[in-house]
Amino acid sequence: MGGGSSKDQATASAAAAAATGDKATGEAANGSASTDRSPHTTRSHLLRLSRAVNQYAMAQYQEFIRDGKRTGNVVFAPISLSVGLGMLYLGSKGATRDDICKVLCLHEMSERHLLAAYAALHWDVVRSATSRGCIYESAIRVFCPLYVKATPDYLNTLDSCEVTPLGAVDFQTRPDLARKEINRWTAEKSHRRILDVLPTGVIGRDTRLLLVAASYIKVRWRYAFDPKKTLTASFYLNHKETPKVLMMNQQQHYNCSFCAKVDSDVLELPFTNGYTKLYVFLPRKIEGIGKLERKISRDLIEGAISKMTYQHVDVYLPKFRYELGLPYKDMMTRVGIKHLFEYGRTNLAGIDGTRNLFVSRVFHHVFLEFDEGLASSACRSDQAHELDMDNGQTDRTFCADHPFMFIIIDERTGAILQMGRVLRPTLAY
């Protein structure tokens, strides 16, 4: 095994520090740059919220794997769902508020800092990632009927933190036109990368509130793969099924570790911006994904990242592309939100001052694509130079030719942007 460079080991330490909420270490590792967007929001608030998002992500993922209907690939964006629910949380009261607080693990966050921390975490991640060559788009909004009059306090709170205000559409008399307006807004918000979030027939005249949470990530690797090395290879779904996939390959220096608790190798693949990272959890056994999924936790992820060393790795990773859109209300009910979706039980009086509102539907749309990651000719030239320097014997082989889990993390805060599993590359549910 090779030793780690001080730069990349420091990078791994910074990720672990952010993920564990270590303010002093995280700030030192990341320099003086700040993601603060409000005088009431500090880095410690962001780190605390990031850990809450990640804890929610683990609970939501466990519901995915317990759902017998979802037997294929899984991908979701916990930060997008958490931001959307956070907007509803600020207008909730009583049991509704308690439900959301418990599910989103917000008990350690003060009211004063919550939405500002959400805004800083979400929007700064999106803006900075996109500006550095990683394509990351997000569209999150709560839509309501035209007759709903939100209170000035609620609107001012959303506006002060640069959170998208309520979208008023005509559910009552023109439900399909309302659907098209929502799809149009989502497309514009994502620079037309996220299209047709709401299919025909999903909105009725009785719709009260509708939450849309959409996320798009197109990977740009720090070390791009050479397309000439991408070959057709077998992917072992189990010991019997071995479909052919397009397998990318390169030899490069990466941070990696072994997690004995789940008998899995862990590889860190950085994006071009340097602080968005893909972590691949690969079981050593072909059919080891079940054990990994049952035991995955926030602490396990943080531990795997903190123990990484910098090694020369021969990497094999399948190309895959997912675009999944699904209604999410039932999944949120299963994770513990019981008082948000039913008239008479829901209390969102903080939004409009009445007890008439409840959430009729939640739609979550996720796009994720991993390919060779070549963004431009300049990038190709740089990567070729770096790859030439790394020709030679590797310390280990990381061959993702069987089911694995992946987690995309913003290293500065430790927040999980997207996570899921690959059971069959290129295919959706």
Coordinates of C-alpha atoms in Angstrom, one line a residue:
M1 CA 0.0 0.0 0.0
G2 CA 1.2 3.5 -0.8
G3 CA 1.6 6.3 1.6
G4 CA -0.6 9.5 1.4
S5 CA 0.5 12.9 0.2
S6 CA 0.0 15.6 2.8
K7 CA -2.3 17.6 0.5
D8 CA -4.7 14.8 -0.2
Q9 CA -4.7 13.4 3.3
A10 CA -5.5 16.9 4.5
T11 CA -8.4 16.8 2.0
A12 CA -9.7 13.6 3.5
S13 CA -9.3 15.1 7.0
A14 CA -11.2 18.2 5.9
A15 CA -14.1 16.1 4.7
A16 CA -14.2 14.1 7.9
A17 CA -14.0 17.3 9.9
A18 CA -16.9 18.8 8.1
A19 CA -19.0 15.7 8.3
T20 CA -18.4 15.4 12.0
G21 CA -19.1 19.0 12.7
D22 CA -15.6 19.8 13.9
K23 CA -15.7 23.5 13.5
A24 CA -12.1 24.3 14.3
T25 CA -10.5 21.6 12.2
G26 CA -12.9 22.2 9.3
E27 CA -12.3 25.9 9.1
A28 CA -8.5 25.4 9.3
A29 CA -8.6 22.8 6.5
N30 CA -10.8 24.8 4.2
G31 CA -9.1 28.2 4.7
S32 CA -10.8 31.4 5.3
A33 CA -13.6 30.9 2.7
S34 CA -17.1 31.1 4.2
T35 CA -20.5 30.0 3.1
D36 CA -22.3 32.4 5.4
R37 CA -25.2 34.1 3.8
S38 CA -26.7 35.8 6.9
P39 CA -25.4 37.5 10.0
H40 CA -27.4 34.9 12.0
T41 CA -25.7 32.0 10.2
T42 CA -22.3 30.7 11.2
R43 CA -20.2 27.8 10.0
S44 CA -21.1 25.9 13.1
H45 CA -24.8 26.2 12.2
L46 CA -24.1 24.9 8.7
L47 CA -22.2 21.9 10.0
R48 CA -24.9 21.1 12.5
L49 CA -27.5 21.3 9.8
S50 CA -25.4 19.1 7.5
R51 CA -25.3 16.4 10.1
A52 CA -29.1 16.7 10.4
V53 CA -29.5 16.3 6.7
N54 CA -27.2 13.3 6.7
Q55 CA -29.1 11.6 9.5
Y56 CA -32.4 12.2 7.6
A57 CA -30.7 10.7 4.5
M58 CA -29.9 7.5 6.4
A59 CA -33.5 7.1 7.7
Q60 CA -35.0 7.8 4.3
Y61 CA -32.6 5.3 2.6
Q62 CA -33.6 2.6 5.0
E63 CA -37.2 3.1 4.0
F64 CA -36.2 2.7 0.4
I65 CA -34.6 -0.7 0.9
R66 CA -37.6 -1.8 3.1
D67 CA -40.0 -0.9 0.3
G68 CA -40.5 -4.2 -1.6
K69 CA -41.5 -2.3 -4.8
R70 CA -38.0 -0.8 -5.2
T71 CA -35.9 -3.8 -6.2
G72 CA -33.6 -2.0 -8.6
N73 CA -31.5 1.1 -8.6
V74 CA -32.1 3.8 -6.0
V75 CA -31.1 7.4 -6.1
F76 CA -32.4 10.4 -4.2
A77 CA -31.3 13.9 -3.1
P78 CA -31.6 14.3 0.7
I79 CA -30.5 17.9 0.7
S80 CA -33.3 18.9 -1.8
L81 CA -36.0 17.1 0.1
S82 CA -34.7 18.5 3.4
V83 CA -34.8 22.1 2.1
G84 CA -38.3 21.6 0.8
L85 CA -39.6 20.2 4.1
G86 CA -37.7 22.9 5.9
M87 CA -39.8 25.5 4.1
L88 CA -43.0 23.7 5.3
Y89 CA -41.6 23.3 8.8
L90 CA -41.3 27.1 9.3
G91 CA -45.0 27.4 8.6
S92 CA -46.1 24.4 10.8
K93 CA -47.4 24.2 14.3
G94 CA -48.2 21.5 16.9
A95 CA -48.0 17.8 15.9
T96 CA -47.1 18.7 12.3
R97 CA -44.1 20.7 13.4
D98 CA -43.1 17.9 15.8
D99 CA -43.2 15.3 13.0
I100 CA -41.0 17.3 10.6
C101 CA -38.6 18.3 13.4
K102 CA -38.1 14.7 14.4
V103 CA -37.7 13.3 10.8
L104 CA -35.3 16.1 9.8
C105 CA -33.4 15.8 13.0
L106 CA -33.8 19.6 13.7
H107 CA -34.0 19.4 17.5
E108 CA -30.5 20.8 17.8
M109 CA -31.2 23.8 15.5
S110 CA -32.6 27.1 16.8
E111 CA -35.5 28.7 14.9
R112 CA -33.5 31.8 14.4
H113 CA -30.8 30.1 12.4
L114 CA -32.7 27.3 10.6
L115 CA -33.9 28.7 7.3
A116 CA -30.8 30.9 6.8
A117 CA -28.6 27.8 7.4
Y118 CA -30.7 25.9 4.8
A119 CA -30.4 28.7 2.3
A120 CA -26.7 29.0 2.8
L121 CA -26.1 25.2 2.6
H122 CA -28.3 24.7 -0.5
W123 CA -27.7 27.7 -2.7
D124 CA -24.0 28.2 -2.1
V125 CA -23.5 24.5 -2.9
V126 CA -25.4 24.9 -6.2
R127 CA -23.8 28.2 -7.3
S128 CA -20.3 27.3 -6.4
A129 CA -20.4 23.8 -7.9
T130 CA -21.8 25.0 -11.2
S131 CA -19.3 27.9 -11.5
R132 CA -16.4 25.5 -11.1
G133 CA -17.5 23.2 -13.9
C134 CA -19.7 20.7 -12.0
I135 CA -23.2 20.7 -13.4
Y136 CA -25.5 20.8 -10.4
E137 CA -29.0 22.2 -10.7
S138 CA -31.8 22.1 -8.2
A139 CA -35.4 23.3 -8.3
I140 CA -37.4 23.3 -5.0
R141 CA -40.7 25.0 -4.4
V142 CA -44.0 24.7 -2.6
F143 CA -47.0 25.4 -4.9
C144 CA -50.4 26.5 -3.6
P145 CA -53.9 27.5 -5.0
L146 CA -54.4 31.1 -6.1
Y147 CA -56.8 31.8 -3.2
V148 CA -54.1 31.1 -0.5
K149 CA -52.8 34.3 1.1
A150 CA -49.6 33.7 2.9
T151 CA -48.9 35.8 6.0
P152 CA -46.4 38.7 5.6
D153 CA -44.2 37.1 8.3
Y154 CA -43.9 33.8 6.4
L155 CA -43.2 35.5 3.1
N156 CA -40.6 37.9 4.7
T157 CA -38.8 34.9 6.2
L158 CA -38.5 33.1 2.9
D159 CA -37.5 36.3 1.1
S160 CA -34.8 37.3 3.7
C161 CA -33.0 34.1 3.1
E162 CA -33.4 34.1 -0.7
V163 CA -35.6 31.0 -0.6
T164 CA -38.0 30.6 -3.5
P165 CA -41.5 32.0 -2.4
L166 CA -44.7 30.1 -2.7
G167 CA -45.9 29.5 -6.2
A168 CA -49.5 30.3 -6.8
V169 CA -51.2 28.3 -9.6
D170 CA -54.8 27.6 -10.5
F171 CA -55.3 24.1 -9.2
Q172 CA -59.1 24.6 -8.8
T173 CA -60.2 25.5 -12.3
R174 CA -57.2 24.7 -14.6
P175 CA -55.3 21.8 -12.9
D176 CA -53.5 20.7 -16.1
L177 CA -52.5 24.2 -16.9
A178 CA -51.1 24.5 -13.4
R179 CA -49.1 21.3 -14.0
K180 CA -47.6 22.8 -17.1
E181 CA -46.7 26.0 -15.3
I182 CA -44.9 24.0 -12.6
N183 CA -43.1 22.0 -15.2
R184 CA -42.1 25.2 -17.0
W185 CA -40.8 26.8 -13.8
T186 CA -38.8 23.7 -13.0
A187 CA -37.3 23.6 -16.5
E188 CA -36.3 27.3 -16.3
K189 CA -34.9 27.0 -12.8
S190 CA -32.7 24.1 -14.0
H191 CA -31.7 25.7 -17.3
R192 CA -33.9 23.1 -19.0
R193 CA -32.0 20.2 -17.6
I194 CA -35.0 19.0 -15.6
L195 CA -38.1 18.5 -17.7
D196 CA -41.6 17.2 -17.1
V197 CA -41.4 16.7 -13.4
L198 CA -45.2 16.3 -13.1
P199 CA -46.8 13.8 -15.5
T200 CA -50.3 14.2 -16.9
G201 CA -53.1 13.5 -14.5
V202 CA -51.3 13.9 -11.1
I203 CA -52.9 17.2 -10.2
G204 CA -56.6 17.5 -9.4
R205 CA -58.9 20.4 -8.5
D206 CA -58.7 19.4 -4.8
T207 CA -54.9 19.9 -4.6
R208 CA -53.9 22.1 -1.7
L209 CA -50.1 22.2 -1.4
L210 CA -47.7 20.5 -3.7
L211 CA -43.9 20.2 -3.0
V212 CA -41.5 19.8 -5.9
A213 CA -37.9 18.8 -5.1
A214 CA -35.7 18.2 -8.2
S215 CA -32.0 17.6 -8.4
Y216 CA -29.6 17.3 -11.4
I217 CA -26.0 16.3 -11.3
K218 CA -23.7 15.7 -14.3
V219 CA -20.3 14.7 -13.1
R220 CA -17.1 16.4 -14.1
W221 CA -14.3 14.5 -12.6
R222 CA -11.1 16.1 -11.4
Y223 CA -9.3 13.2 -13.1
A224 CA -11.3 12.5 -16.3
F225 CA -11.4 8.9 -17.6
D226 CA -10.0 8.3 -21.1
P227 CA -12.8 7.3 -23.4
K228 CA -10.4 5.0 -25.3
K229 CA -10.1 2.9 -22.2
T230 CA -13.9 2.4 -21.8
L231 CA -14.7 -1.2 -22.8
T232 CA -17.6 -3.6 -22.7
A233 CA -17.4 -5.8 -19.6
S234 CA -19.5 -8.1 -17.4
F235 CA -21.4 -6.7 -14.4
Y236 CA -22.2 -9.4 -11.8
L237 CA -25.8 -8.7 -10.6
N238 CA -25.4 -12.0 -8.6
H239 CA -23.7 -15.3 -9.2
K240 CA -26.1 -16.1 -12.1
E241 CA -26.8 -12.8 -14.0
T242 CA -24.0 -11.0 -15.7
P243 CA -25.2 -8.4 -18.2
K244 CA -22.7 -6.4 -20.3
V245 CA -22.0 -2.7 -19.4
L246 CA -19.7 0.0 -20.5
M247 CA -16.8 0.0 -18.0
M248 CA -14.5 3.0 -17.6
N249 CA -10.9 2.6 -16.4
Q250 CA -8.0 4.6 -15.3
Q251 CA -4.9 4.4 -13.0
Q252 CA -4.7 7.4 -10.8
H253 CA -4.0 8.5 -7.2
Y254 CA -7.1 8.5 -5.0
N255 CA -8.1 8.5 -1.4
C256 CA -9.4 5.1 -0.4
S257 CA -10.1 2.9 2.7
F258 CA -11.5 -0.4 3.8
C259 CA -14.6 -0.6 6.1
A260 CA -14.5 -3.8 8.0
K261 CA -17.9 -3.4 9.5
V262 CA -19.5 -3.8 6.1
D263 CA -16.7 -5.7 4.4
S264 CA -16.4 -3.0 1.7
D265 CA -13.8 -1.0 0.0
V266 CA -14.4 2.8 -0.2
L267 CA -13.1 5.0 -3.0
E268 CA -13.2 8.9 -3.2
L269 CA -13.6 10.4 -6.7
P270 CA -13.3 14.2 -6.6
F271 CA -15.2 16.5 -9.0
T272 CA -13.4 19.3 -10.8
N273 CA -14.2 21.9 -8.1
G274 CA -12.2 19.9 -5.6
Y275 CA -14.8 19.8 -2.8
T276 CA -17.7 17.8 -4.3
K277 CA -16.8 14.1 -3.9
L278 CA -18.3 10.8 -5.0
Y279 CA -17.7 8.0 -2.5
V280 CA -18.2 4.5 -3.8
F281 CA -18.9 1.8 -1.2
L282 CA -18.1 -1.5 -2.9
P283 CA -18.7 -4.8 -1.1
R284 CA -15.9 -7.4 -1.5
K285 CA -18.6 -10.0 -2.1
I286 CA -20.7 -10.0 -5.2
E287 CA -23.9 -10.3 -3.2
G288 CA -22.7 -8.2 -0.3
I289 CA -24.9 -5.1 -1.0
G290 CA -27.6 -6.3 1.4
K291 CA -25.2 -6.2 4.4
L292 CA -23.8 -2.9 3.4
E293 CA -27.3 -1.3 3.1
R294 CA -28.5 -2.6 6.4
K295 CA -25.5 -1.2 8.3
I296 CA -24.9 2.0 6.5
S297 CA -25.0 5.0 8.9
R298 CA -23.8 8.5 9.2
D299 CA -21.1 7.4 11.7
L300 CA -19.9 4.6 9.4
I301 CA -19.6 7.0 6.5
E302 CA -17.7 9.5 8.6
G303 CA -15.4 6.8 9.8
A304 CA -14.6 5.5 6.4
I305 CA -13.7 9.0 5.1
S306 CA -11.5 9.8 8.1
K307 CA -9.4 6.6 7.6
M308 CA -8.7 7.2 4.0
T309 CA -5.1 7.0 2.6
Y310 CA -3.8 8.3 -0.7
Q311 CA -2.9 5.4 -3.0
H312 CA -2.3 4.6 -6.6
V313 CA -5.5 2.8 -7.7
D314 CA -6.5 0.9 -10.9
V315 CA -10.2 2.0 -11.0
Y316 CA -13.0 0.3 -13.0
L317 CA -16.3 2.1 -12.8
P318 CA -19.4 1.5 -15.0
K319 CA -21.0 4.4 -16.9
F320 CA -24.5 5.0 -15.7
R321 CA -27.3 7.5 -16.2
Y322 CA -30.5 7.7 -14.1
E323 CA -33.5 10.0 -14.4
L324 CA -36.0 9.0 -11.9
G325 CA -39.3 10.8 -11.0
L326 CA -41.6 9.5 -8.4
P327 CA -44.3 10.6 -6.0
Y328 CA -42.9 10.8 -2.5
K329 CA -45.7 11.3 -0.1
D330 CA -46.0 7.7 0.9
M331 CA -42.3 7.5 1.5
M332 CA -42.3 10.5 3.8
T333 CA -45.3 9.0 5.7
R334 CA -43.3 5.8 6.2
V335 CA -40.3 7.7 7.6
G336 CA -42.4 9.4 10.2
I337 CA -44.2 12.4 8.9
K338 CA -47.9 11.6 9.8
H339 CA -49.5 15.0 10.3
L340 CA -48.6 16.8 7.0
F341 CA -50.8 15.2 4.4
E342 CA -54.4 15.1 5.7
Y343 CA -57.0 17.8 6.2
G344 CA -58.0 18.2 9.8
R345 CA -54.7 16.7 11.1
T346 CA -52.3 19.1 9.4
N347 CA -51.4 22.4 11.0
L348 CA -49.7 24.8 8.6
A349 CA -51.3 27.9 10.2
G350 CA -47.9 29.6 10.1
I351 CA -48.2 29.9 6.3
D352 CA -51.6 31.5 5.9
G353 CA -53.1 31.8 9.4
T354 CA -55.7 29.0 8.9
R355 CA -56.0 25.2 9.4
N356 CA -57.1 24.7 5.8
L357 CA -53.8 23.8 4.2
F358 CA -52.2 20.3 3.9
V359 CA -49.7 18.8 1.5
S360 CA -51.5 16.8 -1.3
R361 CA -48.5 15.6 -3.1
V362 CA -44.7 15.5 -3.1
F363 CA -42.7 14.9 -6.3
H364 CA -39.0 14.1 -6.2
H365 CA -37.1 14.1 -9.5
V366 CA -33.5 13.1 -9.7
F367 CA -31.1 13.1 -12.6
L368 CA -27.6 11.6 -12.2
E369 CA -25.0 10.8 -14.9
F370 CA -21.5 9.4 -14.5
D371 CA -19.5 9.2 -17.7
E372 CA -15.8 9.9 -18.5
G373 CA -16.3 13.5 -17.4
L374 CA -14.5 15.3 -20.1
A375 CA -15.9 18.9 -20.1
S376 CA -13.6 20.6 -22.6
S377 CA -10.5 20.2 -24.8
A378 CA -8.5 22.1 -22.1
C379 CA -9.6 19.6 -19.5
R380 CA -8.7 16.7 -21.7
S381 CA -5.2 18.1 -22.2
D382 CA -4.7 18.6 -18.5
Q383 CA -5.9 15.2 -17.6
A384 CA -3.7 13.5 -20.2
H385 CA -0.7 15.2 -18.6
E386 CA -1.7 14.0 -15.1
L387 CA -2.4 10.5 -16.3
D388 CA 1.0 10.2 -18.0
M389 CA 2.6 11.0 -14.7
D390 CA 0.8 8.1 -13.1
N391 CA 1.7 5.3 -15.4
G392 CA 3.2 2.4 -13.5
Q393 CA 2.3 -0.2 -10.9
T394 CA -0.8 0.4 -8.7
D395 CA -1.2 -0.2 -5.0
R396 CA -4.6 -1.7 -5.4
T397 CA -7.5 -2.5 -7.8
F398 CA -11.0 -1.1 -7.3
C399 CA -13.3 -2.9 -9.7
A400 CA -17.0 -1.9 -9.4
D401 CA -18.3 -4.9 -11.4
H402 CA -21.0 -5.8 -9.0
P403 CA -23.7 -3.9 -7.0
F404 CA -22.4 -0.9 -4.9
M405 CA -23.6 2.2 -3.0
F406 CA -22.6 5.7 -3.9
I407 CA -22.8 9.0 -1.9
I408 CA -22.1 12.5 -3.2
I409 CA -20.9 14.9 -0.5
D410 CA -20.1 18.6 -0.4
E411 CA -16.8 18.4 1.5
R412 CA -17.0 21.9 2.9
T413 CA -20.1 21.1 5.0
G414 CA -20.2 17.3 4.9
A415 CA -23.8 17.4 3.5
I416 CA -25.0 14.5 1.3
L417 CA -26.2 15.9 -2.0
Q418 CA -27.3 12.6 -3.5
M419 CA -27.0 8.9 -2.5
G420 CA -28.2 5.6 -3.8
R421 CA -27.2 2.2 -5.0
V422 CA -26.3 0.7 -8.4
L423 CA -27.8 -2.8 -8.9
R424 CA -27.9 -2.6 -12.7
P425 CA -26.0 0.2 -14.4
T426 CA -27.9 2.4 -16.9
L427 CA -31.3 1.1 -15.8
A428 CA -33.9 2.8 -13.6
Y429 CA -36.5 1.1 -11.4

